[in-house]
GROMACS .gro file of C-alpha atoms in nm:
model
   73
    1UNK     CA    1   0.935  -1.752  -0.398
    2UNK     CA    2   1.230  -1.600  -0.219
    3UNK     CA    3   1.092  -1.431   0.091
    4UNK     CA    4   1.417  -1.237   0.135
    5UNK     CA    5   1.351  -1.019  -0.169
    6UNK     CA    6   1.249  -0.663  -0.084
    7UNK     CA    7   0.879  -0.599  -0.120
    8UNK     CA    8   0.623  -0.330  -0.063
    9UNK     CA    9   0.262  -0.350   0.046
   10UNK     CA   10   0.039  -0.051  -0.020
   11UNK     CA   11  -0.287  -0.052   0.172
   12UNK     CA   12  -0.561   0.199   0.240
   13UNK     CA   13  -0.644   0.254   0.605
   14UNK     CA   14  -1.018   0.258   0.528
   15UNK     CA   15  -1.030  -0.063   0.320
   16UNK     CA   16  -1.361  -0.234   0.396
   17UNK     CA   17  -1.288  -0.542   0.185
   18UNK     CA   18  -0.946  -0.651   0.314
   19UNK     CA   19  -0.877  -0.548   0.674
   20UNK     CA   20  -0.574  -0.322   0.713
   21UNK     CA   21  -0.440  -0.552   0.986
   22UNK     CA   22  -0.390  -0.829   0.726
   23UNK     CA   23  -0.133  -0.617   0.545
   24UNK     CA   24   0.021  -0.490   0.867
   25UNK     CA   25   0.071  -0.848   0.989
   26UNK     CA   26   0.210  -0.965   0.656
   27UNK     CA   27   0.456  -0.676   0.644
   28UNK     CA   28   0.577  -0.738   0.998
   29UNK     CA   29   0.627  -1.110   0.936
   30UNK     CA   30   0.817  -1.080   0.609
   31UNK     CA   31   1.180  -0.966   0.611
   32UNK     CA   32   1.256  -0.667   0.391
   33UNK     CA   33   0.892  -0.570   0.355
   34UNK     CA   34   0.771  -0.212   0.379
   35UNK     CA   35   0.412  -0.116   0.445
   36UNK     CA   36   0.286   0.208   0.295
   37UNK     CA   37  -0.043   0.327   0.442
   38UNK     CA   38  -0.263   0.549   0.231
   39UNK     CA   39  -0.473   0.765   0.461
   40UNK     CA   40  -0.850   0.791   0.403
   41UNK     CA   41  -0.826   0.532   0.126
   42UNK     CA   42  -1.051   0.236   0.068
   43UNK     CA   43  -1.011  -0.078  -0.140
   44UNK     CA   44  -0.907  -0.025  -0.501
   45UNK     CA   45  -0.761   0.317  -0.420
   46UNK     CA   46  -1.108   0.459  -0.371
   47UNK     CA   47  -1.167   0.762  -0.156
   48UNK     CA   48  -1.293   0.662   0.188
   49UNK     CA   49  -1.578   0.911   0.148
   50UNK     CA   50  -1.694   0.787  -0.192
   51UNK     CA   51  -1.684   0.441  -0.341
   52UNK     CA   52  -1.532   0.560  -0.668
   53UNK     CA   53  -1.175   0.551  -0.797
   54UNK     CA   54  -0.977   0.851  -0.680
   55UNK     CA   55  -0.704   0.976  -0.916
   56UNK     CA   56  -0.520   1.147  -0.630
   57UNK     CA   57  -0.501   0.814  -0.442
   58UNK     CA   58  -0.368   0.641  -0.753
   59UNK     CA   59  -0.104   0.909  -0.791
   60UNK     CA   60  -0.010   0.874  -0.424
   61UNK     CA   61   0.033   0.498  -0.465
   62UNK     CA   62   0.245   0.542  -0.779
   63UNK     CA   63   0.465   0.801  -0.609
   64UNK     CA   64   0.507   0.577  -0.304
   65UNK     CA   65   0.611   0.291  -0.532
   66UNK     CA   66   0.862   0.505  -0.722
   67UNK     CA   67   1.010   0.638  -0.397
   68UNK     CA   68   1.034   0.286  -0.258
   69UNK     CA   69   1.208   0.161  -0.573
   70UNK     CA   70   1.456   0.450  -0.563
   71UNK     CA   71   1.530   0.392  -0.193
   72UNK     CA   72   1.550   0.014  -0.224
   73UNK     CA   73   1.742  -0.024  -0.547
   0.00000   0.00000   0.00000
């Protein structure tokens, strides 16, 4: 795997399964890697308040990905 390729990590700041710091560290160690933080978002794009999928969080992640692709490529 070419670690020089641009990449994006999207992580919820309230993820209780994978600590946010794991993604923050990975993004800081990899060249050309952007970290997008979804506020009040748990693992699996769930709302931090409820452990159910949140359509608004999914939309936010999709929009972040599209914006990143447009900016990067």
